[in-house]
Amino acid sequence: MARYNKRAAIPMLGIMSTSSPTHWLPTNTFAGKRAFVTGGGTGLGLEISRGLAALGAHVTIASRSKEHHLGFLTEASKEGWDAGAVVLDVREDPSVREAIDTFCEQHGGIDILINNAAGNFVCPAERLSSNAWRSVLGIVLDGTFSCSKYAGRHMIAGDGGVHLNVVATYAWTGMPGVVHSASAKAGVLAMTRTLAAEWARHGIRVNAIAPGPFQSEGAAGNLWPDETIEERMREAIPAKRFGTTEEMATHALYLCSDAAAYITGECMVIDGGLSLASGRMWEPGETLKRKRDKD
Ligand code: HXC
Ligand code: NAP
């Protein structure tokens, strides 16, 4: 079983926001809005779902495992949030269509789509099987397109809406070991910009967020499965700490809100500087001696 320690996100250095994402927006920000969040029962998706619901939206979470829905549904009933859940594999296009059509029948439409579901693991490209490649591309790229297309149809027929796609900075930096995920996320980024331009006239905004590493069961289990790798990753981040789901969700909520009404096709990076540091050749603060210097 994967080691997963949310406390490990607590920083040694630097400022960290542990505030609930709902702290930053008015309490009625999403009143009357209807949101569909893929992978909304765990990790970042769960934090976004909580935030949307606490700020007034109806939130339906969608993913493969019923067990992953329980935490959110229990919290929602305790907090009095308007929430639902649907078992869905986003790789199955007809099921995605049915789930979104049913959601829209039940709620009279859809205002917010969060494409957050993902699959990932580290595997050298030359050893990646075609089924493994298909599996990740199917979840991340195909799944995002199916959800976007069917939600988009309802938004076009209705009053527009907002899409938010969760990508990763290696969509443009690249990263050894995750050719499937990097290729898929790059596709999702291109999709974000294309649909933003194509659907702006329908009142639909399409944005992305690119988180740096944060602790989730899926990421910790698949990407930094032991403490040595986790520590190496933390060291590589200029902020010297992982992000928190709260920090990621804060910006996700902002991009979904009317505060971002004129922002579309944007990708917001939230990574403690990691993507800026990936090509660095010397350490910050290091004093370099010129060859001709003596001593
Ligand atoms: C090599 C692997 C593998 C691994 C699976 N496969 N794990 N290959 N190394 N570690 C191969 C299998 O052998 C199989 O190929 C194919 O992938 C499909 O595997 P299944 O187990 O049948 O797939 P499935 O049940 O559909 O599971 C999907 C999954 C799994 C993607 C493989 O990891 C998953 O469900 N993940 C969801 C959670 C998750 O990954 N969260 C991380 C998000 S973090 P063969 O050829 O044998 O049939 C993230 C960004 C982090 O995305 C960025 C940090 C900077
Ligand atoms: P996570 O908790 O593992 O979330 C992944 C979610 O996707 C799970 O809820 C899972 O639910 C769902 N999912 C997987 N396959 C699915 C499928 N075929 N159909 C429907 N749902 C599916 O990981 P996370 O770290 O929070 O990741 C959330 C997002 O952030 C992802 O897009 C990820 O790529 C991105 N991201 C994460 C990091 C990080 O460091 N953690 C960094 C950059 C980007 P089920 O198992 O119930 O299906």
mmCIF file of C-alpha atoms and ligand atoms in Angstrom:
data_model
loop_
_atom_site.group_PDB
_atom_site.id
_atom_site.type_symbol
_atom_site.label_atom_id
_atom_site.label_comp_id
_atom_site.label_asym_id
_atom_site.label_seq_id
_atom_site.Cartn_x
_atom_site.Cartn_y
_atom_site.Cartn_z
ATOM 1 C CA MET A 1 0.000 0.000 0.000
ATOM 2 C CA ALA A 2 1.261 3.437 -0.854
ATOM 3 C CA ARG A 3 2.735 5.630 1.819
ATOM 4 C CA TYR A 4 0.616 8.755 2.039
ATOM 5 C CA ASN A 5 1.247 11.443 4.530
ATOM 6 C CA LYS A 6 -0.557 14.719 4.031
ATOM 7 C CA ARG A 7 1.474 16.241 6.852
ATOM 8 C CA ALA A 8 4.541 15.825 4.649
ATOM 9 C CA ALA A 9 3.315 18.871 2.720
ATOM 10 C CA ILE A 10 4.045 21.055 5.744
ATOM 11 C CA PRO A 11 6.961 23.271 4.763
ATOM 12 C CA MET A 12 10.339 23.709 6.344
ATOM 13 C CA LEU A 13 10.750 27.048 4.594
ATOM 14 C CA GLY A 14 8.497 29.522 2.861
ATOM 15 C CA ILE A 15 5.003 30.793 3.260
ATOM 16 C CA MET A 16 2.179 28.296 3.104
ATOM 17 C CA SER A 17 -1.547 28.902 2.924
ATOM 18 C CA THR A 18 -3.417 26.351 5.010
ATOM 19 C CA SER A 19 -6.627 28.397 4.814
ATOM 20 C CA SER A 20 -9.621 26.675 3.351
ATOM 21 C CA PRO A 21 -9.970 27.772 -0.294
ATOM 22 C CA THR A 22 -13.413 29.126 0.595
ATOM 23 C CA HIS A 23 -11.702 31.752 2.752
ATOM 24 C CA TRP A 24 -10.825 33.828 -0.331
ATOM 25 C CA LEU A 25 -14.190 34.130 -2.090
ATOM 26 C CA PRO A 26 -17.627 35.401 -0.979
ATOM 27 C CA THR A 27 -19.852 32.685 0.488
ATOM 28 C CA ASN A 28 -22.428 32.915 -2.314
ATOM 29 C CA THR A 29 -19.855 32.805 -5.153
ATOM 30 C CA PHE A 30 -21.337 29.672 -6.740
ATOM 31 C CA ALA A 31 -24.953 29.943 -5.526
ATOM 32 C CA GLY A 32 -27.273 28.373 -8.090
ATOM 33 C CA LYS A 33 -24.393 26.905 -10.142
ATOM 34 C CA ARG A 34 -24.299 23.255 -11.178
ATOM 35 C CA ALA A 35 -20.897 21.597 -11.210
ATOM 36 C CA PHE A 36 -19.617 18.225 -12.448
ATOM 37 C CA VAL A 37 -16.205 17.201 -11.132
ATOM 38 C CA THR A 38 -14.383 14.156 -12.517
ATOM 39 C CA GLY A 39 -12.229 12.398 -9.936
ATOM 40 C CA GLY A 40 -13.979 14.599 -7.378
ATOM 41 C CA GLY A 41 -13.768 12.122 -4.497
ATOM 42 C CA THR A 42 -10.021 12.206 -3.832
ATOM 43 C CA GLY A 43 -7.033 14.561 -3.742
ATOM 44 C CA LEU A 44 -7.333 17.852 -5.582
ATOM 45 C CA GLY A 45 -10.730 16.954 -7.064
ATOM 46 C CA LEU A 46 -12.118 16.463 -3.568
ATOM 47 C CA GLU A 47 -10.770 19.830 -2.399
ATOM 48 C CA ILE A 48 -12.320 21.593 -5.418
ATOM 49 C CA SER A 49 -15.619 19.770 -4.878
ATOM 50 C CA ARG A 50 -15.681 20.819 -1.230
ATOM 51 C CA GLY A 51 -14.959 24.425 -2.167
ATOM 52 C CA LEU A 52 -17.609 24.630 -4.871
ATOM 53 C CA ALA A 53 -20.226 23.050 -2.610
ATOM 54 C CA ALA A 54 -19.353 25.185 0.408
ATOM 55 C CA LEU A 55 -19.709 28.292 -1.772
ATOM 56 C CA GLY A 56 -23.210 27.335 -2.894
ATOM 57 C CA ALA A 57 -22.944 25.086 -5.965
ATOM 58 C CA HIS A 58 -24.614 21.770 -6.523
ATOM 59 C CA VAL A 59 -21.677 19.364 -7.032
ATOM 60 C CA THR A 60 -21.755 15.914 -8.602
ATOM 61 C CA ILE A 61 -18.524 13.959 -8.443
ATOM 62 C CA ALA A 62 -17.800 11.270 -11.049
ATOM 63 C CA SER A 63 -15.267 8.458 -10.963
ATOM 64 C CA ARG A 64 -14.888 4.671 -11.119
ATOM 65 C CA SER A 65 -14.897 3.753 -7.450
ATOM 66 C CA LYS A 66 -17.947 4.142 -5.201
ATOM 67 C CA GLU A 67 -15.652 3.979 -2.174
ATOM 68 C CA HIS A 68 -13.994 7.178 -3.369
ATOM 69 C CA HIS A 69 -17.369 8.944 -3.257
ATOM 70 C CA LEU A 70 -18.227 8.165 0.331
ATOM 71 C CA GLY A 71 -16.050 10.774 2.048
ATOM 72 C CA PHE A 72 -17.431 13.673 0.031
ATOM 73 C CA LEU A 73 -21.048 12.507 0.292
ATOM 74 C CA THR A 74 -20.767 12.044 4.056
ATOM 75 C CA GLU A 75 -19.169 15.455 4.519
ATOM 76 C CA ALA A 76 -21.799 17.032 2.251
ATOM 77 C CA SER A 77 -24.682 15.628 4.248
ATOM 78 C CA LYS A 78 -23.058 16.823 7.482
ATOM 79 C CA GLU A 79 -22.433 20.317 6.086
ATOM 80 C CA GLY A 80 -25.796 20.598 4.295
ATOM 81 C CA TRP A 81 -24.175 20.826 0.850
ATOM 82 C CA ASP A 82 -26.087 19.927 -2.301
ATOM 83 C CA ALA A 83 -24.124 16.960 -3.645
ATOM 84 C CA GLY A 84 -24.314 13.788 -5.683
ATOM 85 C CA ALA A 85 -22.065 11.138 -7.160
ATOM 86 C CA VAL A 86 -22.008 8.963 -10.244
ATOM 87 C CA VAL A 87 -19.905 5.904 -11.032
ATOM 88 C CA LEU A 88 -18.162 6.692 -14.303
ATOM 89 C CA ASP A 89 -15.090 5.662 -16.259
ATOM 90 C CA VAL A 90 -14.292 8.722 -18.375
ATOM 91 C CA ARG A 91 -12.640 6.462 -20.993
ATOM 92 C CA GLU A 92 -16.103 5.222 -21.975
ATOM 93 C CA ASP A 93 -17.485 7.919 -24.234
ATOM 94 C CA PRO A 94 -21.121 6.680 -24.325
ATOM 95 C CA SER A 95 -21.157 6.480 -20.500
ATOM 96 C CA VAL A 96 -19.806 10.016 -20.247
ATOM 97 C CA ARG A 97 -22.551 11.234 -22.558
ATOM 98 C CA GLU A 98 -25.212 9.438 -20.525
ATOM 99 C CA ALA A 99 -23.848 10.742 -17.202
ATOM 100 C CA ILE A 100 -23.744 14.353 -18.377
ATOM 101 C CA ASP A 101 -27.124 14.207 -20.131
ATOM 102 C CA THR A 102 -28.676 12.710 -16.983
ATOM 103 C CA PHE A 103 -26.997 15.362 -14.806
ATOM 104 C CA CYS A 104 -28.440 18.091 -17.047
ATOM 105 C CA GLU A 105 -31.916 16.544 -17.050
ATOM 106 C CA GLN A 106 -31.876 16.376 -13.249
ATOM 107 C CA HIS A 107 -30.464 19.846 -12.655
ATOM 108 C CA GLY A 108 -31.693 21.778 -15.677
ATOM 109 C CA GLY A 109 -28.197 22.271 -17.126
ATOM 110 C CA ILE A 110 -24.528 22.502 -16.251
ATOM 111 C CA ASP A 111 -22.455 25.590 -15.398
ATOM 112 C CA ILE A 112 -19.077 24.217 -14.309
ATOM 113 C CA LEU A 113 -17.064 21.237 -15.554
ATOM 114 C CA ILE A 114 -13.861 20.251 -13.784
ATOM 115 C CA ASN A 115 -11.748 17.802 -15.799
ATOM 116 C CA ASN A 116 -9.581 16.507 -12.978
ATOM 117 C CA ALA A 117 -9.563 12.689 -13.390
ATOM 118 C CA ALA A 118 -6.153 11.272 -14.241
ATOM 119 C CA GLY A 119 -4.069 8.139 -14.261
ATOM 120 C CA ASN A 120 -0.295 8.112 -13.972
ATOM 121 C CA PHE A 121 2.752 6.049 -13.044
ATOM 122 C CA VAL A 122 6.455 6.174 -13.784
ATOM 123 C CA CYS A 123 7.690 3.895 -16.556
ATOM 124 C CA PRO A 124 10.578 4.262 -19.021
ATOM 125 C CA ALA A 125 9.119 5.007 -22.462
ATOM 126 C CA GLU A 126 10.813 2.027 -24.118
ATOM 127 C CA ARG A 127 9.108 -0.337 -21.632
ATOM 128 C CA LEU A 128 5.639 1.210 -21.728
ATOM 129 C CA SER A 129 3.123 -1.250 -23.206
ATOM 130 C CA SER A 130 0.602 -0.034 -25.743
ATOM 131 C CA ASN A 131 -2.165 -0.842 -23.272
ATOM 132 C CA ALA A 132 -0.473 1.247 -20.568
ATOM 133 C CA TRP A 133 -0.101 4.162 -23.001
ATOM 134 C CA ARG A 134 -3.762 3.792 -24.047
ATOM 135 C CA SER A 135 -4.893 3.609 -20.447
ATOM 136 C CA VAL A 136 -3.390 6.979 -19.464
ATOM 137 C CA LEU A 137 -4.184 8.689 -22.776
ATOM 138 C CA GLY A 138 -7.718 7.304 -22.495
ATOM 139 C CA ILE A 139 -8.300 8.793 -19.046
ATOM 140 C CA VAL A 140 -6.532 12.108 -19.485
ATOM 141 C CA LEU A 141 -6.928 13.089 -23.138
ATOM 142 C CA ASP A 142 -9.945 11.147 -24.399
ATOM 143 C CA GLY A 143 -11.800 11.470 -21.090
ATOM 144 C CA THR A 144 -11.277 15.211 -20.974
ATOM 145 C CA PHE A 145 -12.497 15.582 -24.542
ATOM 146 C CA SER A 146 -15.623 13.464 -23.998
ATOM 147 C CA CYS A 147 -16.579 15.400 -20.876
ATOM 148 C CA SER A 148 -15.813 18.729 -22.569
ATOM 149 C CA LYS A 149 -17.808 17.890 -25.673
ATOM 150 C CA TYR A 150 -20.957 16.688 -23.926
ATOM 151 C CA ALA A 151 -20.907 19.395 -21.248
ATOM 152 C CA GLY A 152 -20.094 21.937 -23.977
ATOM 153 C CA ARG A 153 -23.210 20.972 -25.954
ATOM 154 C CA HIS A 154 -25.421 21.690 -22.949
ATOM 155 C CA MET A 155 -23.592 24.934 -22.170
ATOM 156 C CA ILE A 156 -23.971 26.090 -25.788
ATOM 157 C CA ALA A 157 -27.690 25.308 -25.643
ATOM 158 C CA GLY A 158 -27.916 27.049 -22.261
ATOM 159 C CA ASP A 159 -26.236 30.139 -20.833
ATOM 160 C CA GLY A 160 -22.574 29.213 -21.347
ATOM 161 C CA GLY A 161 -20.356 28.031 -18.521
ATOM 162 C CA VAL A 162 -16.858 27.316 -17.312
ATOM 163 C CA HIS A 163 -14.460 24.426 -17.950
ATOM 164 C CA LEU A 164 -11.357 23.912 -15.854
ATOM 165 C CA ASN A 165 -8.779 21.317 -16.941
ATOM 166 C CA VAL A 166 -6.129 20.070 -14.546
ATOM 167 C CA VAL A 167 -2.806 19.618 -16.371
ATOM 168 C CA ALA A 168 0.845 19.493 -15.215
ATOM 169 C CA THR A 169 3.853 21.644 -16.067
ATOM 170 C CA TYR A 170 5.594 18.733 -17.781
ATOM 171 C CA ALA A 171 3.049 19.280 -20.577
ATOM 172 C CA TRP A 172 5.616 21.808 -21.850
ATOM 173 C CA THR A 173 8.832 21.046 -19.909
ATOM 174 C CA GLY A 174 8.632 17.282 -20.501
ATOM 175 C CA MET A 175 9.678 14.853 -17.755
ATOM 176 C CA PRO A 176 11.466 11.498 -17.964
ATOM 177 C CA GLY A 177 9.292 8.539 -16.991
ATOM 178 C CA VAL A 178 5.874 9.991 -17.751
ATOM 179 C CA VAL A 179 5.724 10.188 -21.551
ATOM 180 C CA HIS A 180 2.097 9.004 -21.490
ATOM 181 C CA SER A 181 0.912 11.590 -18.975
ATOM 182 C CA ALA A 182 3.047 14.429 -20.399
ATOM 183 C CA SER A 183 1.765 13.768 -23.923
ATOM 184 C CA ALA A 184 -1.818 13.589 -22.704
ATOM 185 C CA LYS A 185 -1.549 16.765 -20.602
ATOM 186 C CA ALA A 186 0.033 18.601 -23.567
ATOM 187 C CA GLY A 187 -2.995 17.564 -25.595
ATOM 188 C CA VAL A 188 -5.323 18.808 -22.874
ATOM 189 C CA LEU A 189 -3.499 22.146 -22.823
ATOM 190 C CA ALA A 190 -3.956 22.471 -26.603
ATOM 191 C CA MET A 191 -7.594 21.483 -26.128
ATOM 192 C CA THR A 192 -7.993 24.169 -23.458
ATOM 193 C CA ARG A 193 -6.743 26.929 -25.750
ATOM 194 C CA THR A 194 -8.626 25.649 -28.794
ATOM 195 C CA LEU A 195 -11.978 25.317 -27.038
ATOM 196 C CA ALA A 196 -11.452 28.677 -25.320
ATOM 197 C CA ALA A 197 -11.185 30.345 -28.720
ATOM 198 C CA GLU A 198 -13.905 28.222 -30.311
ATOM 199 C CA TRP A 199 -16.519 28.563 -27.577
ATOM 200 C CA ALA A 200 -15.973 32.097 -26.264
ATOM 201 C CA ARG A 201 -18.831 33.268 -28.481
ATOM 202 C CA HIS A 202 -21.131 30.902 -26.561
ATOM 203 C CA GLY A 203 -20.149 32.412 -23.228
ATOM 204 C CA ILE A 204 -17.963 29.425 -22.325
ATOM 205 C CA ARG A 205 -14.608 29.980 -20.642
ATOM 206 C CA VAL A 206 -12.013 27.186 -20.735
ATOM 207 C CA ASN A 207 -8.956 27.421 -18.504
ATOM 208 C CA ALA A 208 -6.344 25.116 -17.032
ATOM 209 C CA ILE A 209 -4.326 24.872 -13.851
ATOM 210 C CA ALA A 210 -0.911 23.234 -13.707
ATOM 211 C CA PRO A 211 -0.088 22.200 -10.154
ATOM 212 C CA GLY A 212 3.381 21.285 -9.018
ATOM 213 C CA PRO A 213 3.705 18.217 -6.804
ATOM 214 C CA PHE A 214 1.201 17.920 -3.961
ATOM 215 C CA GLN A 215 0.432 14.980 -1.721
ATOM 216 C CA SER A 216 -2.414 12.782 -2.896
ATOM 217 C CA GLU A 217 -2.766 9.049 -2.561
ATOM 218 C CA GLY A 218 -2.640 8.591 -6.332
ATOM 219 C CA ALA A 219 0.432 10.750 -6.851
ATOM 220 C CA ALA A 220 2.353 9.605 -3.787
ATOM 221 C CA GLY A 221 1.619 5.943 -4.524
ATOM 222 C CA ASN A 222 2.508 6.104 -8.212
ATOM 223 C CA LEU A 223 5.122 8.864 -8.490
ATOM 224 C CA TRP A 224 7.085 9.175 -5.251
ATOM 225 C CA PRO A 225 6.583 5.737 -3.696
ATOM 226 C CA ASP A 226 9.526 5.980 -1.289
ATOM 227 C CA GLU A 227 11.009 8.639 0.956
ATOM 228 C CA THR A 228 14.223 9.056 -1.046
ATOM 229 C CA ILE A 229 12.361 9.984 -4.216
ATOM 230 C CA GLU A 230 9.971 12.193 -2.260
ATOM 231 C CA GLU A 231 12.881 14.053 -0.661
ATOM 232 C CA ARG A 232 14.654 14.465 -4.010
ATOM 233 C CA MET A 233 11.496 15.966 -5.436
ATOM 234 C CA ARG A 234 11.086 18.346 -2.493
ATOM 235 C CA GLU A 235 14.717 19.454 -2.851
ATOM 236 C CA ALA A 236 14.155 20.278 -6.537
ATOM 237 C CA ILE A 237 11.351 22.722 -5.705
ATOM 238 C CA PRO A 238 12.678 26.259 -5.113
ATOM 239 C CA ALA A 239 10.043 26.737 -2.366
ATOM 240 C CA LYS A 240 11.431 23.540 -0.757
ATOM 241 C CA ARG A 241 8.039 22.077 -0.104
ATOM 242 C CA PHE A 242 5.144 20.371 -1.811
ATOM 243 C CA GLY A 243 1.987 22.381 -2.412
ATOM 244 C CA THR A 244 -1.232 21.672 -0.569
ATOM 245 C CA THR A 245 -4.548 20.713 -2.105
ATOM 246 C CA GLU A 246 -5.969 23.840 -0.449
ATOM 247 C CA GLU A 247 -3.499 26.039 -2.342
ATOM 248 C CA MET A 248 -4.339 24.372 -5.665
ATOM 249 C CA ALA A 249 -8.086 24.505 -5.088
ATOM 250 C CA THR A 250 -8.004 28.207 -4.190
ATOM 251 C CA HIS A 251 -6.913 29.076 -7.734
ATOM 252 C CA ALA A 252 -9.198 26.507 -9.301
ATOM 253 C CA LEU A 253 -12.161 28.153 -7.562
ATOM 254 C CA TYR A 254 -11.004 31.610 -8.585
ATOM 255 C CA LEU A 255 -10.824 30.571 -12.255
ATOM 256 C CA CYS A 256 -14.350 29.120 -12.033
ATOM 257 C CA SER A 257 -15.738 32.267 -10.444
ATOM 258 C CA ASP A 258 -16.979 35.495 -12.048
ATOM 259 C CA ALA A 259 -13.854 37.180 -10.662
ATOM 260 C CA ALA A 260 -12.151 35.555 -13.674
ATOM 261 C CA ALA A 261 -14.915 36.462 -16.165
ATOM 262 C CA TYR A 262 -12.475 37.800 -18.786
ATOM 263 C CA ILE A 263 -9.911 35.009 -18.409
ATOM 264 C CA THR A 264 -10.063 32.199 -20.942
ATOM 265 C CA GLY A 265 -7.489 29.917 -22.567
ATOM 266 C CA GLU A 266 -5.128 30.580 -19.639
ATOM 267 C CA CYS A 267 -3.056 28.031 -17.769
ATOM 268 C CA MET A 268 -2.218 29.016 -14.211
ATOM 269 C CA VAL A 269 0.941 27.437 -12.822
ATOM 270 C CA ILE A 270 0.987 26.773 -9.063
ATOM 271 C CA ASP A 271 4.249 24.968 -8.418
ATOM 272 C CA GLY A 272 6.488 26.816 -5.938
ATOM 273 C CA GLY A 273 8.812 27.651 -8.863
ATOM 274 C CA LEU A 274 9.580 24.027 -9.845
ATOM 275 C CA SER A 275 9.088 24.469 -13.596
ATOM 276 C CA LEU A 276 11.380 27.524 -13.608
ATOM 277 C CA ALA A 277 14.135 25.615 -11.869
ATOM 278 C CA SER A 278 14.043 22.423 -13.924
ATOM 279 C CA GLY A 279 16.854 23.468 -16.266
ATOM 280 C CA ARG A 280 19.077 25.180 -13.713
ATOM 281 C CA MET A 281 22.806 24.698 -13.995
ATOM 282 C CA TRP A 282 23.991 26.001 -10.641
ATOM 283 C CA GLU A 283 22.513 26.313 -7.186
ATOM 284 C CA PRO A 284 20.841 29.564 -6.082
ATOM 285 C CA GLY A 285 23.286 31.664 -4.072
ATOM 286 C CA GLU A 286 26.267 29.687 -5.323
ATOM 287 C CA THR A 287 29.405 31.802 -5.913
ATOM 288 C CA LEU A 288 31.208 30.790 -9.074
ATOM 289 C CA LYS A 289 34.947 31.246 -9.533
ATOM 290 C CA ARG A 290 36.216 32.262 -12.943
ATOM 291 C CA LYS A 291 38.798 29.943 -14.476
ATOM 292 C CA ARG A 292 41.454 32.678 -14.354
ATOM 293 C CA ASP A 293 40.777 33.428 -10.661
ATOM 294 C CA LYS A 294 43.500 32.205 -8.373
ATOM 295 C CA ASP A 295 42.258 30.118 -5.358
HETATM 296 C C1 HXC B 1 4.192 0.057 -16.006
HETATM 297 C C2 HXC B 1 1.910 -0.131 -15.701
HETATM 298 C C3 HXC B 1 2.013 0.393 -14.366
HETATM 299 C C4 HXC B 1 3.319 0.735 -13.902
HETATM 300 C C5 HXC B 1 -0.064 -0.042 -14.795
HETATM 301 N N1 HXC B 1 0.601 -0.377 -15.903
HETATM 302 N N2 HXC B 1 0.767 0.417 -13.839
HETATM 303 N N3 HXC B 1 2.962 -0.272 -16.507
HETATM 304 N N4 HXC B 1 4.381 0.565 -14.742
HETATM 305 N N5 HXC B 1 3.511 1.203 -12.665
HETATM 306 C C6 HXC B 1 0.071 -0.939 -17.121
HETATM 307 C C7 HXC B 1 -0.563 -2.310 -16.879
HETATM 308 O O1 HXC B 1 0.422 -3.336 -16.838
HETATM 309 C C8 HXC B 1 -1.471 -2.421 -18.109
HETATM 310 O O2 HXC B 1 -0.745 -2.723 -19.266
HETATM 311 C C9 HXC B 1 -1.959 -0.994 -18.302
HETATM 312 O O3 HXC B 1 -1.007 -0.140 -17.636
HETATM 313 C C10 HXC B 1 -3.325 -0.768 -17.695
HETATM 314 O O4 HXC B 1 -3.254 -1.175 -16.334
HETATM 315 P P1 HXC B 1 -4.563 -1.484 -15.472
HETATM 316 O O5 HXC B 1 -4.137 -1.698 -14.062
HETATM 317 O O6 HXC B 1 -5.384 -2.526 -16.144
HETATM 318 O O7 HXC B 1 -5.335 -0.132 -15.684
HETATM 319 P P2 HXC B 1 -6.488 0.524 -14.886
HETATM 320 O O8 HXC B 1 -7.095 -0.395 -13.883
HETATM 321 O O9 HXC B 1 -7.373 1.066 -15.893
HETATM 322 O O10 HXC B 1 -5.709 1.665 -14.031
HETATM 323 C C11 HXC B 1 -5.300 2.864 -14.586
HETATM 324 C C12 HXC B 1 -3.931 3.295 -14.056
HETATM 325 C C13 HXC B 1 -3.865 3.383 -12.527
HETATM 326 C C14 HXC B 1 -3.611 4.637 -14.732
HETATM 327 C C15 HXC B 1 -2.898 2.269 -14.505
HETATM 328 O O11 HXC B 1 -2.590 3.858 -12.138
HETATM 329 C C16 HXC B 1 -4.912 4.297 -11.935
HETATM 330 O O12 HXC B 1 -6.067 3.897 -11.803
HETATM 331 N N6 HXC B 1 -4.566 5.537 -11.542
HETATM 332 C C17 HXC B 1 -5.508 6.527 -10.957
HETATM 333 C C18 HXC B 1 -4.861 7.367 -9.882
HETATM 334 C C19 HXC B 1 -3.610 8.084 -10.328
HETATM 335 O O13 HXC B 1 -2.826 7.560 -11.123
HETATM 336 N N7 HXC B 1 -3.404 9.286 -9.787
HETATM 337 C C20 HXC B 1 -2.158 10.008 -10.043
HETATM 338 C C21 HXC B 1 -2.467 11.364 -10.459
HETATM 339 S S1 HXC B 1 -1.022 12.389 -10.295
HETATM 340 P P3 HXC B 1 -0.614 -4.244 -19.836
HETATM 341 O O14 HXC B 1 0.160 -4.103 -21.101
HETATM 342 O O15 HXC B 1 0.117 -5.030 -18.793
HETATM 343 O O16 HXC B 1 -2.018 -4.737 -20.057
HETATM 344 C C22 HXC B 1 -0.700 13.011 -11.816
HETATM 345 C C23 HXC B 1 0.375 14.072 -11.997
HETATM 346 C C24 HXC B 1 1.488 14.078 -11.018
HETATM 347 O O17 HXC B 1 -1.317 12.691 -12.753
HETATM 348 C C25 HXC B 1 2.575 15.050 -11.424
HETATM 349 C C26 HXC B 1 3.666 15.192 -10.399
HETATM 350 C C27 HXC B 1 4.682 16.200 -10.783
HETATM 351 P P1 NAP B 2 -5.802 11.304 -7.349
HETATM 352 O O1 NAP B 2 -6.303 11.575 -5.986
HETATM 353 O O2 NAP B 2 -5.260 9.969 -7.681
HETATM 354 O O3 NAP B 2 -6.977 11.680 -8.359
HETATM 355 C C1 NAP B 2 -7.233 11.052 -9.548
HETATM 356 C C2 NAP B 2 -8.741 10.879 -9.627
HETATM 357 O O4 NAP B 2 -9.081 10.444 -10.945
HETATM 358 C C3 NAP B 2 -9.291 9.838 -8.649
HETATM 359 O O5 NAP B 2 -10.349 10.405 -7.915
HETATM 360 C C4 NAP B 2 -9.809 8.717 -9.544
HETATM 361 O O6 NAP B 2 -10.995 8.176 -8.973
HETATM 362 C C5 NAP B 2 -10.091 9.470 -10.842
HETATM 363 N N1 NAP B 2 -9.971 8.606 -12.012
HETATM 364 C C6 NAP B 2 -8.896 7.890 -12.405
HETATM 365 N N2 NAP B 2 -9.182 7.202 -13.509
HETATM 366 C C7 NAP B 2 -10.467 7.507 -13.826
HETATM 367 C C8 NAP B 2 -11.335 7.116 -14.877
HETATM 368 N N3 NAP B 2 -10.934 6.255 -15.824
HETATM 369 N N4 NAP B 2 -12.599 7.627 -14.893
HETATM 370 C C9 NAP B 2 -13.013 8.471 -13.944
HETATM 371 N N5 NAP B 2 -12.230 8.892 -12.927
HETATM 372 C C10 NAP B 2 -10.989 8.397 -12.874
HETATM 373 O O7 NAP B 2 -4.667 12.326 -7.751
HETATM 374 P P2 NAP B 2 -4.504 13.911 -7.621
HETATM 375 O O8 NAP B 2 -3.082 14.091 -7.321
HETATM 376 O O9 NAP B 2 -5.533 14.535 -6.777
HETATM 377 O O10 NAP B 2 -4.729 14.349 -9.133
HETATM 378 C C11 NAP B 2 -5.733 15.269 -9.513
HETATM 379 C C12 NAP B 2 -5.301 15.986 -10.766
HETATM 380 O O11 NAP B 2 -4.135 16.755 -10.500
HETATM 381 C C13 NAP B 2 -4.940 15.061 -11.927
HETATM 382 O O12 NAP B 2 -5.387 15.603 -13.139
HETATM 383 C C14 NAP B 2 -3.432 15.038 -11.889
HETATM 384 O O13 NAP B 2 -2.869 14.713 -13.139
HETATM 385 C C15 NAP B 2 -3.164 16.482 -11.493
HETATM 386 N N6 NAP B 2 -1.829 16.729 -10.951
HETATM 387 C C16 NAP B 2 -1.462 16.177 -9.754
HETATM 388 C C17 NAP B 2 -0.207 16.471 -9.244
HETATM 389 C C18 NAP B 2 0.256 15.911 -7.913
HETATM 390 O O14 NAP B 2 1.415 16.116 -7.555
HETATM 391 N N7 NAP B 2 -0.560 15.247 -7.157
HETATM 392 C C19 NAP B 2 0.659 17.313 -9.949
HETATM 393 C C20 NAP B 2 0.248 17.845 -11.172
HETATM 394 C C21 NAP B 2 -1.017 17.549 -11.661
HETATM 395 P P3 NAP B 2 -11.398 6.636 -9.147
HETATM 396 O O15 NAP B 2 -10.227 5.815 -8.760
HETATM 397 O O16 NAP B 2 -12.586 6.507 -8.228
HETATM 398 O O17 NAP B 2 -11.790 6.456 -10.593
#
